[in-house]
CSV table of C-alpha atoms and ligand atoms in Angstrom, one decimal:
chain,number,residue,atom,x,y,z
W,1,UNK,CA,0.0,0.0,0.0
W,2,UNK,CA,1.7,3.5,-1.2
W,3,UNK,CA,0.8,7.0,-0.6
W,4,UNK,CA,-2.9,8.5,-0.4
W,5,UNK,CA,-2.9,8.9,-4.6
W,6,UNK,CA,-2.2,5.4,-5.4
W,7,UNK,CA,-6.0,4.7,-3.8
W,8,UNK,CA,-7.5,7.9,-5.2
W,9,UNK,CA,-10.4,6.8,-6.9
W,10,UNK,CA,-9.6,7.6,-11.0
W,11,UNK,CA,-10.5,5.7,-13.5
W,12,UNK,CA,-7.8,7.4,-15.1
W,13,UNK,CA,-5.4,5.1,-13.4
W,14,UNK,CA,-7.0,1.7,-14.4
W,15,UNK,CA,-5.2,-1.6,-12.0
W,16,UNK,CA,-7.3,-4.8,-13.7
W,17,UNK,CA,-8.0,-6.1,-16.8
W,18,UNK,CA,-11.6,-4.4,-16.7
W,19,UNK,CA,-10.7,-1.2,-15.8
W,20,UNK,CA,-8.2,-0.7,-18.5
W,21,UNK,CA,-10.6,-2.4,-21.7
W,22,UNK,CA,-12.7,0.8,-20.4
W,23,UNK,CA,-10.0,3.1,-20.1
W,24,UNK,CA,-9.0,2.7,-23.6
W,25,UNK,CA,-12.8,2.7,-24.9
W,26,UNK,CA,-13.0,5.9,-23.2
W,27,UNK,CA,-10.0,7.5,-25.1
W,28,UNK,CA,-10.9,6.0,-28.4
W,29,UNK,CA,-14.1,7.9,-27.9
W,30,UNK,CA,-12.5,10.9,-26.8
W,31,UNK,CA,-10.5,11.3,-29.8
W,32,UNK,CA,-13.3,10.8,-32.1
W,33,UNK,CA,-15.3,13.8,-30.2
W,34,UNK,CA,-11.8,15.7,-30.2
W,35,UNK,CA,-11.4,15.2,-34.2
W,36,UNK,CA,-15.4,16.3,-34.7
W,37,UNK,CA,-14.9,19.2,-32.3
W,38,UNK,CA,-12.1,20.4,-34.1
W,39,UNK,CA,-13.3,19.6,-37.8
W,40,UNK,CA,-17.0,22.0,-36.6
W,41,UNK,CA,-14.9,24.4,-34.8
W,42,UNK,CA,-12.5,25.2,-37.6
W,43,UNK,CA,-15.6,25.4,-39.9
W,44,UNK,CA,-17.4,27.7,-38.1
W,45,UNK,CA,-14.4,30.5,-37.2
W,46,UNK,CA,-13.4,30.4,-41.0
W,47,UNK,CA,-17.3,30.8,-41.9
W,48,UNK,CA,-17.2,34.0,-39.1
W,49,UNK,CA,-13.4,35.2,-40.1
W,50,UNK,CA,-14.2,35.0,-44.0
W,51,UNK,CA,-17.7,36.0,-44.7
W,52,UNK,CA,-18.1,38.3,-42.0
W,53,UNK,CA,-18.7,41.9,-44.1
W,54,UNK,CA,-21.0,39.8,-46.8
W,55,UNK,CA,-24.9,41.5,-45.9
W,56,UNK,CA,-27.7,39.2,-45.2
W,57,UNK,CA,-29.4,39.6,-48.3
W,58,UNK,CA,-26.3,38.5,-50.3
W,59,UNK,CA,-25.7,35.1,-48.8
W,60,UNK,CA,-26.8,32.3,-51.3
W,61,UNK,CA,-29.3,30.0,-49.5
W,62,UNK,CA,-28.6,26.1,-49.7
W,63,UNK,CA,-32.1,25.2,-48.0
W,64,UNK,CA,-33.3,21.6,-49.9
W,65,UNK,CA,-29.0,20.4,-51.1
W,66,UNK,CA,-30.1,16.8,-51.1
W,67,UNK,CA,-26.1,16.1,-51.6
W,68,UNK,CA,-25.2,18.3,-48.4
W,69,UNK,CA,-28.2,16.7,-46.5
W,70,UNK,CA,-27.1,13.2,-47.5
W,71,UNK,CA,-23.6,13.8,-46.0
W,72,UNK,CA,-24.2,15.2,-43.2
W,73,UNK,CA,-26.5,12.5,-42.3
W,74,UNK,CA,-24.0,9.9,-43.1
W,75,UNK,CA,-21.0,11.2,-41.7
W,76,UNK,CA,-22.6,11.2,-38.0
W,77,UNK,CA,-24.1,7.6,-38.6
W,78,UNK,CA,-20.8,5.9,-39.6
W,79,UNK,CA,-19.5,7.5,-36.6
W,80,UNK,CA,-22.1,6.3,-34.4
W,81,UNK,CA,-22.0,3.1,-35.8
W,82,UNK,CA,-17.7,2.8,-35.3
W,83,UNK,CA,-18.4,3.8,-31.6
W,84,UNK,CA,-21.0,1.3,-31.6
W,85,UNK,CA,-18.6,-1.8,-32.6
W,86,UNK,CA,-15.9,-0.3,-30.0
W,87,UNK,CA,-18.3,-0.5,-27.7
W,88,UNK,CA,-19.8,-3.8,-27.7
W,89,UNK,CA,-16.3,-5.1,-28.6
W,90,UNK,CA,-15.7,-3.8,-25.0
W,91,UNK,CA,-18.5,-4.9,-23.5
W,92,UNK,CA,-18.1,-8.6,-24.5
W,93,UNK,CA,-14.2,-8.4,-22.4
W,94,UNK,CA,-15.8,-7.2,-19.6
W,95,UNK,CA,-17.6,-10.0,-18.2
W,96,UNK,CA,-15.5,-12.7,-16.9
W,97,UNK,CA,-16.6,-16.2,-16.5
W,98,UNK,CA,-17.0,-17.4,-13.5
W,99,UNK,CA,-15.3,-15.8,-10.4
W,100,UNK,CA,-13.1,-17.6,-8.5
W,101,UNK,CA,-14.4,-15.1,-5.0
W,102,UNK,CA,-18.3,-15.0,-4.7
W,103,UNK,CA,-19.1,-11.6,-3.1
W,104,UNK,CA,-22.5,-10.6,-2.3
W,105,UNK,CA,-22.8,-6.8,-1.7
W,106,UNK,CA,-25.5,-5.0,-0.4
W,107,UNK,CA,-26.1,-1.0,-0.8
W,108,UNK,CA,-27.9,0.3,2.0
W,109,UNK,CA,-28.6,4.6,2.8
W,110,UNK,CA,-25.8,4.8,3.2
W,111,UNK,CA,-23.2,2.2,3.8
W,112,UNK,CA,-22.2,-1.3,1.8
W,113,UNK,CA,-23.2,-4.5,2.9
W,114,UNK,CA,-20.5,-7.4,2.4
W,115,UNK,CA,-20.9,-10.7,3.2
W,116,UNK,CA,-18.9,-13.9,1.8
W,117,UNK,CA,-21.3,-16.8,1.3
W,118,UNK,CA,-18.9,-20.0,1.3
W,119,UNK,CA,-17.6,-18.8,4.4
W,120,UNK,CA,-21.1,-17.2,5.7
W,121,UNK,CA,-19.0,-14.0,6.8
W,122,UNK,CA,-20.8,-10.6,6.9
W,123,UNK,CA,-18.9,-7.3,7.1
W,124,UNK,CA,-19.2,-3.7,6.0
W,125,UNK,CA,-17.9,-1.2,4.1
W,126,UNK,CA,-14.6,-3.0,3.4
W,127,UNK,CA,-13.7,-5.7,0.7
W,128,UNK,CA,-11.1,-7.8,0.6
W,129,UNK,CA,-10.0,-9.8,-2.5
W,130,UNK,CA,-7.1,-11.9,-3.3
W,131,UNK,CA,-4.9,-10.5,-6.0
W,132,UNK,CA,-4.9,-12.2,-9.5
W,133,UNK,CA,-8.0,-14.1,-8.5
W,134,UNK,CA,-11.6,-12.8,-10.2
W,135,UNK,CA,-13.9,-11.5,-7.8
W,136,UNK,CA,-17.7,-12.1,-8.6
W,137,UNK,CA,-19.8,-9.7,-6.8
W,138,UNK,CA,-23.9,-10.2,-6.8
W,139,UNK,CA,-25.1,-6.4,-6.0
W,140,UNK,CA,-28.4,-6.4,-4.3
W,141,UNK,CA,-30.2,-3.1,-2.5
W,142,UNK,CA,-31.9,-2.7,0.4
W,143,UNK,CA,-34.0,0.2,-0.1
W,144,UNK,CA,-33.1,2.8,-3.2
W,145,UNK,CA,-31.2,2.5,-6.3
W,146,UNK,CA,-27.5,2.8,-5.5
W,147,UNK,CA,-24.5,2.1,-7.7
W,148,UNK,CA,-21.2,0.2,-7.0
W,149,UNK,CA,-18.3,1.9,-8.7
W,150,UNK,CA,-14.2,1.1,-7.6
W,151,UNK,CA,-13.1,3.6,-10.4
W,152,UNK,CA,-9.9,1.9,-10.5
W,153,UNK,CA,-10.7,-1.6,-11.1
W,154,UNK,CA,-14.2,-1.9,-13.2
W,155,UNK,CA,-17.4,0.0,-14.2
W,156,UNK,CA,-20.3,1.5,-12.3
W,157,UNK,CA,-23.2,-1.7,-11.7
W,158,UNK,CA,-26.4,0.1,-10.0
W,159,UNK,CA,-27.7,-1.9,-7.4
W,160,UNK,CA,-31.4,-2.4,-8.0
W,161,UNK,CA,-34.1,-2.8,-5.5
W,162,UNK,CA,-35.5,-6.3,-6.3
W,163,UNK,CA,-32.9,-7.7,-8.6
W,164,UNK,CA,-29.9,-9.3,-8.6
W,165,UNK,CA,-27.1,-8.0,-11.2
W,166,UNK,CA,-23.6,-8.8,-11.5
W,167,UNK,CA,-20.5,-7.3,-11.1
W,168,UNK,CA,-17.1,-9.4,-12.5
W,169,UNK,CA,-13.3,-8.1,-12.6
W,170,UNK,CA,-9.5,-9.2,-11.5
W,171,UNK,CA,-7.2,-7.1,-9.6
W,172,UNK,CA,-3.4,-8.1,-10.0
W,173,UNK,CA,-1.5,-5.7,-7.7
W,174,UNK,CA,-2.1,-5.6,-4.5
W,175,UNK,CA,-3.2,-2.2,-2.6
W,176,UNK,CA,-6.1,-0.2,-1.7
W,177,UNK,CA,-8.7,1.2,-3.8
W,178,UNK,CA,-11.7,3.4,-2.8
W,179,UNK,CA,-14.9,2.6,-4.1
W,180,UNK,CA,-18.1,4.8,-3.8
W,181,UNK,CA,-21.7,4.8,-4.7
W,182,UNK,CA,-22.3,6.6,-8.2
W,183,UNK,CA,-26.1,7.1,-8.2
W,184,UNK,CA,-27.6,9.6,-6.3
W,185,UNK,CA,-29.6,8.2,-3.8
W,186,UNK,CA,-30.2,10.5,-0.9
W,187,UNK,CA,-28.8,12.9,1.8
W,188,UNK,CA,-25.4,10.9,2.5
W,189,UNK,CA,-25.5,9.9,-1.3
W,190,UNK,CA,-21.4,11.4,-1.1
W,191,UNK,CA,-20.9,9.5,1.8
W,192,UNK,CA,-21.1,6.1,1.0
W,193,UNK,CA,-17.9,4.8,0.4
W,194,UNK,CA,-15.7,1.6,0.8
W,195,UNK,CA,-12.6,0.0,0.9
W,196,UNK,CA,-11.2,-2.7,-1.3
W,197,UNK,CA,-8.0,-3.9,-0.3
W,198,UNK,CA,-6.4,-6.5,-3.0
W,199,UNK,CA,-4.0,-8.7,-0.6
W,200,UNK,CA,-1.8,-11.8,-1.2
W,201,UNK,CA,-4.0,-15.1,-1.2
W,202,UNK,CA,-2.1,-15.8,2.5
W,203,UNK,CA,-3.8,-12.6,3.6
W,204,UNK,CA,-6.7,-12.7,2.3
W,205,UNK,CA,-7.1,-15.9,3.8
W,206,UNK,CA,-5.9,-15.1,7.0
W,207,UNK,CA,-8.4,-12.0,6.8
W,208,UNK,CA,-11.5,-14.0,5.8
W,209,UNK,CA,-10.9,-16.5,8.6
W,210,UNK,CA,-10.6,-13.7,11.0
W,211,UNK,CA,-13.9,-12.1,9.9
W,212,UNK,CA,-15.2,-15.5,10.7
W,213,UNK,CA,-14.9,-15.8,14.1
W,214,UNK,CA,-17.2,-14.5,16.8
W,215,UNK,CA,-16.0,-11.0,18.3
W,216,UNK,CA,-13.8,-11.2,21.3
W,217,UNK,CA,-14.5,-10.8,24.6
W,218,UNK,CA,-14.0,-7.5,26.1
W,219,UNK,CA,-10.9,-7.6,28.2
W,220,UNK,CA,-10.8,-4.5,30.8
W,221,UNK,CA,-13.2,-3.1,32.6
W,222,UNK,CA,-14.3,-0.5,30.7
W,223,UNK,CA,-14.7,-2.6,27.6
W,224,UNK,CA,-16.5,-4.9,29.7
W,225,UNK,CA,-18.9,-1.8,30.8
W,226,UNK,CA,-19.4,-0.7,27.7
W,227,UNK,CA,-20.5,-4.4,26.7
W,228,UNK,CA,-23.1,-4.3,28.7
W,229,UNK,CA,-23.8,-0.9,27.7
W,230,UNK,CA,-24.4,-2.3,23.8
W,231,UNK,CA,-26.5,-4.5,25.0
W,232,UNK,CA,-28.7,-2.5,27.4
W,233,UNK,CA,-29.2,0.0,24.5
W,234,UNK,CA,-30.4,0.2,21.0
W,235,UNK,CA,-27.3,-0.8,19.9
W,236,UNK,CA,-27.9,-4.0,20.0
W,237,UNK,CA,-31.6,-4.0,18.0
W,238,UNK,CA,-29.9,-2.6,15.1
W,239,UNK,CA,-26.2,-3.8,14.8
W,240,UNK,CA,-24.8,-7.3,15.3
W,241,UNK,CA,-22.2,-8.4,16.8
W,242,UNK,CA,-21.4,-12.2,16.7
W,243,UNK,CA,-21.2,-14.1,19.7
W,244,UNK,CA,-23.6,-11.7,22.0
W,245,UNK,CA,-26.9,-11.3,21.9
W,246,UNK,CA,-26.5,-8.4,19.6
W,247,UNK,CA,-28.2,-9.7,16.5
W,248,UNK,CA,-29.7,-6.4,14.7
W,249,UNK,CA,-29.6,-6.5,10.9
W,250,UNK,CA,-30.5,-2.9,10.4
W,251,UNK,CA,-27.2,-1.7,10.2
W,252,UNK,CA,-23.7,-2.5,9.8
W,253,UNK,CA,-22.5,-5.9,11.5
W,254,UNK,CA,-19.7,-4.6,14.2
W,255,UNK,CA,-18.2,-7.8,15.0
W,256,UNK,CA,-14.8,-6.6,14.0
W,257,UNK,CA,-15.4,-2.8,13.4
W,258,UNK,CA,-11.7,-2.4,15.0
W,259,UNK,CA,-10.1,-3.9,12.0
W,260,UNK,CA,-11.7,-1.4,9.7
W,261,UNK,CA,-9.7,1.8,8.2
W,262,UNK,CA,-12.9,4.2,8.5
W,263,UNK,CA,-16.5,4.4,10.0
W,264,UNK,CA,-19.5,5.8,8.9
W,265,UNK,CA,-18.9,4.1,5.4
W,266,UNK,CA,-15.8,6.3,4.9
W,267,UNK,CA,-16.8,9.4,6.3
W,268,UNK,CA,-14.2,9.5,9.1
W,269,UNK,CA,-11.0,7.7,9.8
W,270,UNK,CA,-11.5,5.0,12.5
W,271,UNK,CA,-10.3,6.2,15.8
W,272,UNK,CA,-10.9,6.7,19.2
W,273,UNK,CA,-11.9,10.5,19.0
W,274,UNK,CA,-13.9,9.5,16.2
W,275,UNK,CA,-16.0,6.9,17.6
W,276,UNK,CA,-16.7,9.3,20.4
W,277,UNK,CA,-17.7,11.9,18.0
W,278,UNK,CA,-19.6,9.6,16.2
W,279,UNK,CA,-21.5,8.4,19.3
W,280,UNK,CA,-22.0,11.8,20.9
W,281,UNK,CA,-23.3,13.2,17.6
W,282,UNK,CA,-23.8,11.0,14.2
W,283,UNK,CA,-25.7,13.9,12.8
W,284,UNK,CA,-23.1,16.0,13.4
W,285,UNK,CA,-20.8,13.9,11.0
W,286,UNK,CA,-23.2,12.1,8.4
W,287,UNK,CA,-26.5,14.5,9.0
W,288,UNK,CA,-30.0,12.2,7.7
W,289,UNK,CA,-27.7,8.9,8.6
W,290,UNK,CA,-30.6,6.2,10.4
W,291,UNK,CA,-27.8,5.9,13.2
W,292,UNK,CA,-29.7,8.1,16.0
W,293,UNK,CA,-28.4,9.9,18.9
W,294,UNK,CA,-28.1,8.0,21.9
W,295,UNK,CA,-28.9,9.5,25.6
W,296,UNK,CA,-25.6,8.1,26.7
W,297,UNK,CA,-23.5,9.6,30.2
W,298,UNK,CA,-19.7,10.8,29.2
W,299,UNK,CA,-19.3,7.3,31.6
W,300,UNK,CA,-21.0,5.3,29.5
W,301,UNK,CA,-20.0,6.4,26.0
W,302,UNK,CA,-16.4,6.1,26.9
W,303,UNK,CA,-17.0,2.8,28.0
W,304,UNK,CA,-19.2,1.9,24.7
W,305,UNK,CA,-15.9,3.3,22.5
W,306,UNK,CA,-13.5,1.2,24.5
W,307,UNK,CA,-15.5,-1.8,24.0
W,308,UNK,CA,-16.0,-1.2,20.0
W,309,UNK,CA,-12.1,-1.0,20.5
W,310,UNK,CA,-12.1,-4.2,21.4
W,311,UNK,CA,-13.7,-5.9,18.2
W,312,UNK,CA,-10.5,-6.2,16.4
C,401,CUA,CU1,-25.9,5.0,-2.5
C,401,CUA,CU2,-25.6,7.0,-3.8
């Protein structure tokens, strides 16, 4: 993992197979509008330089030139029809066969769903592949139309209340790309972000059977406090957290929230101050957010953010 730009989400610095085909689509296409913009431009500032002290009544009307209708009817079709074949030539590289990683994502206002189905692990807002391996994600919604987009790596897929689409690509180089939702979809539409970190298969492995495990038991006082805090509050009718009686599927699954990068589906970075803020005040960081404002004591919050410490 590099600096802060190598995640930056461009599609202008394409990392699989996918992401390049469309890269390369996209700059076919934009030399074709470059050469038409050019070709219309330069007509029309000779037509203004050269026959700008002719008077109206002078000009020769061409109103009814079958020949000039005829070409400038064809000239736009053939190029509509050679960005056509570009495109569908694209189109039919961009779904791979059969991924090797079955990812089921779900978009929800306004975080990401993830969960694993051979290994019946659930997380959120963070995705975690194996390099040089395809990933196969099914994209499912929960309320509105959202869109899954990793700029970096493959094209936007809208995640459609009701159906089930698909999603296919292969990253070879390890690192961390941001992905984001790309359809507008409410309030926190510009907050709904997520990780995907591309590890070694040893990693990956090691990560997935991590996420697997039921959280782990609070070890100080405080964490065991705010424990029972979680439980005694909301907390636990909307969030799970596997291997309590916390099993809320309204929002995301905390089991191992510590091992995430951010919170609030990339709004803020994961950290102590920042769970605290976030608990004081989610409105304050994510206004509309479903995640309400608890009447927790200083006491008890700072117990509740040393116990979601503890869910590494
Ligand atoms: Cu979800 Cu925009």
């Amino acid at each position: 993992m590099d600096t802060a730009w190598a995640g930056a989400p461009t599609f202008l610095r394409p990392e699989s197979t996918t992401a390049r085909e469309i890269n390369s689509l996209a700059l076919k296409l934009l030399v074709i509008c470059a050469l038409v913009f050019v070709v219309v431009e330069s007509l029309l500032i000779v037509s203004i330089i050269r026959f700008r002290k002719r008077r109206a009544e002078d000009v020769r009307q061409t109103h009814g030139n079958t020949t000039i209708e005829i070409v400038w009817t064809l000239i736009p079709a053939a190029l509509i029809a050679i960005i056509f074949v570009f495109t569908v030539r694209t189109m039919n590289t961009l779904d791979l066969p059969g991924g090797d990683v079955p990812v089921q994502v779900t978009g929800h206002q306004w975080w990401w769903e993830v969960h694993y189905p051979q290994e019946g692990v659930t997380a959120a807002n963070e995705i975690h592949l194996p390099a040089g391996r395809s990933i196969d994600v099914s994209l499912r919604s929960a309320d509105v139309i959202h869109s899954f987009w990793v700029p970096q790596l493959g094209g936007k897929t809208d995640a459609v209340p009701g159906r089930t689409n698909r999603a296919t690509f292969l990253a070879a180089t390890p690192g961390l790309y941001q992905g984001e939702c790309a359809e507008f979809c409410g309030l926190q539409h510009a907050h709904m972000r997520f990780d995907l970190v591309v590890e070694s298969p040893a990693e990956f492995s090691a990560w997935l059977a991590h996420q697997g495990e039921p959280a782990a038991k609070p070890s100080s006082p405080a964490a065991q406090r705010g424990e029972q805090v979680f439980l005694a509050n909301p907390c636990a009718g909307c969030h799970a957290v596997r291997g309590t009686a916390a099993q809320g599927a309204i929002g995301p699954d905390l089991t191992h929230l510590a091992s995430r990068r951010m919170i609030a589906a990339g709004t803020v970075e994961n950290t102590r101050e920042n769970l605290d803020r976030w608990l004081r005040d989610p409105q304050a960081i994510k206004p509309g957010a479903l995640m309400p404002t608890l009447p927790l004591g200083d006491a008890d919050r700072a117990a509740l953010v040393a116990y979601l410490e503890g869910l590494e």
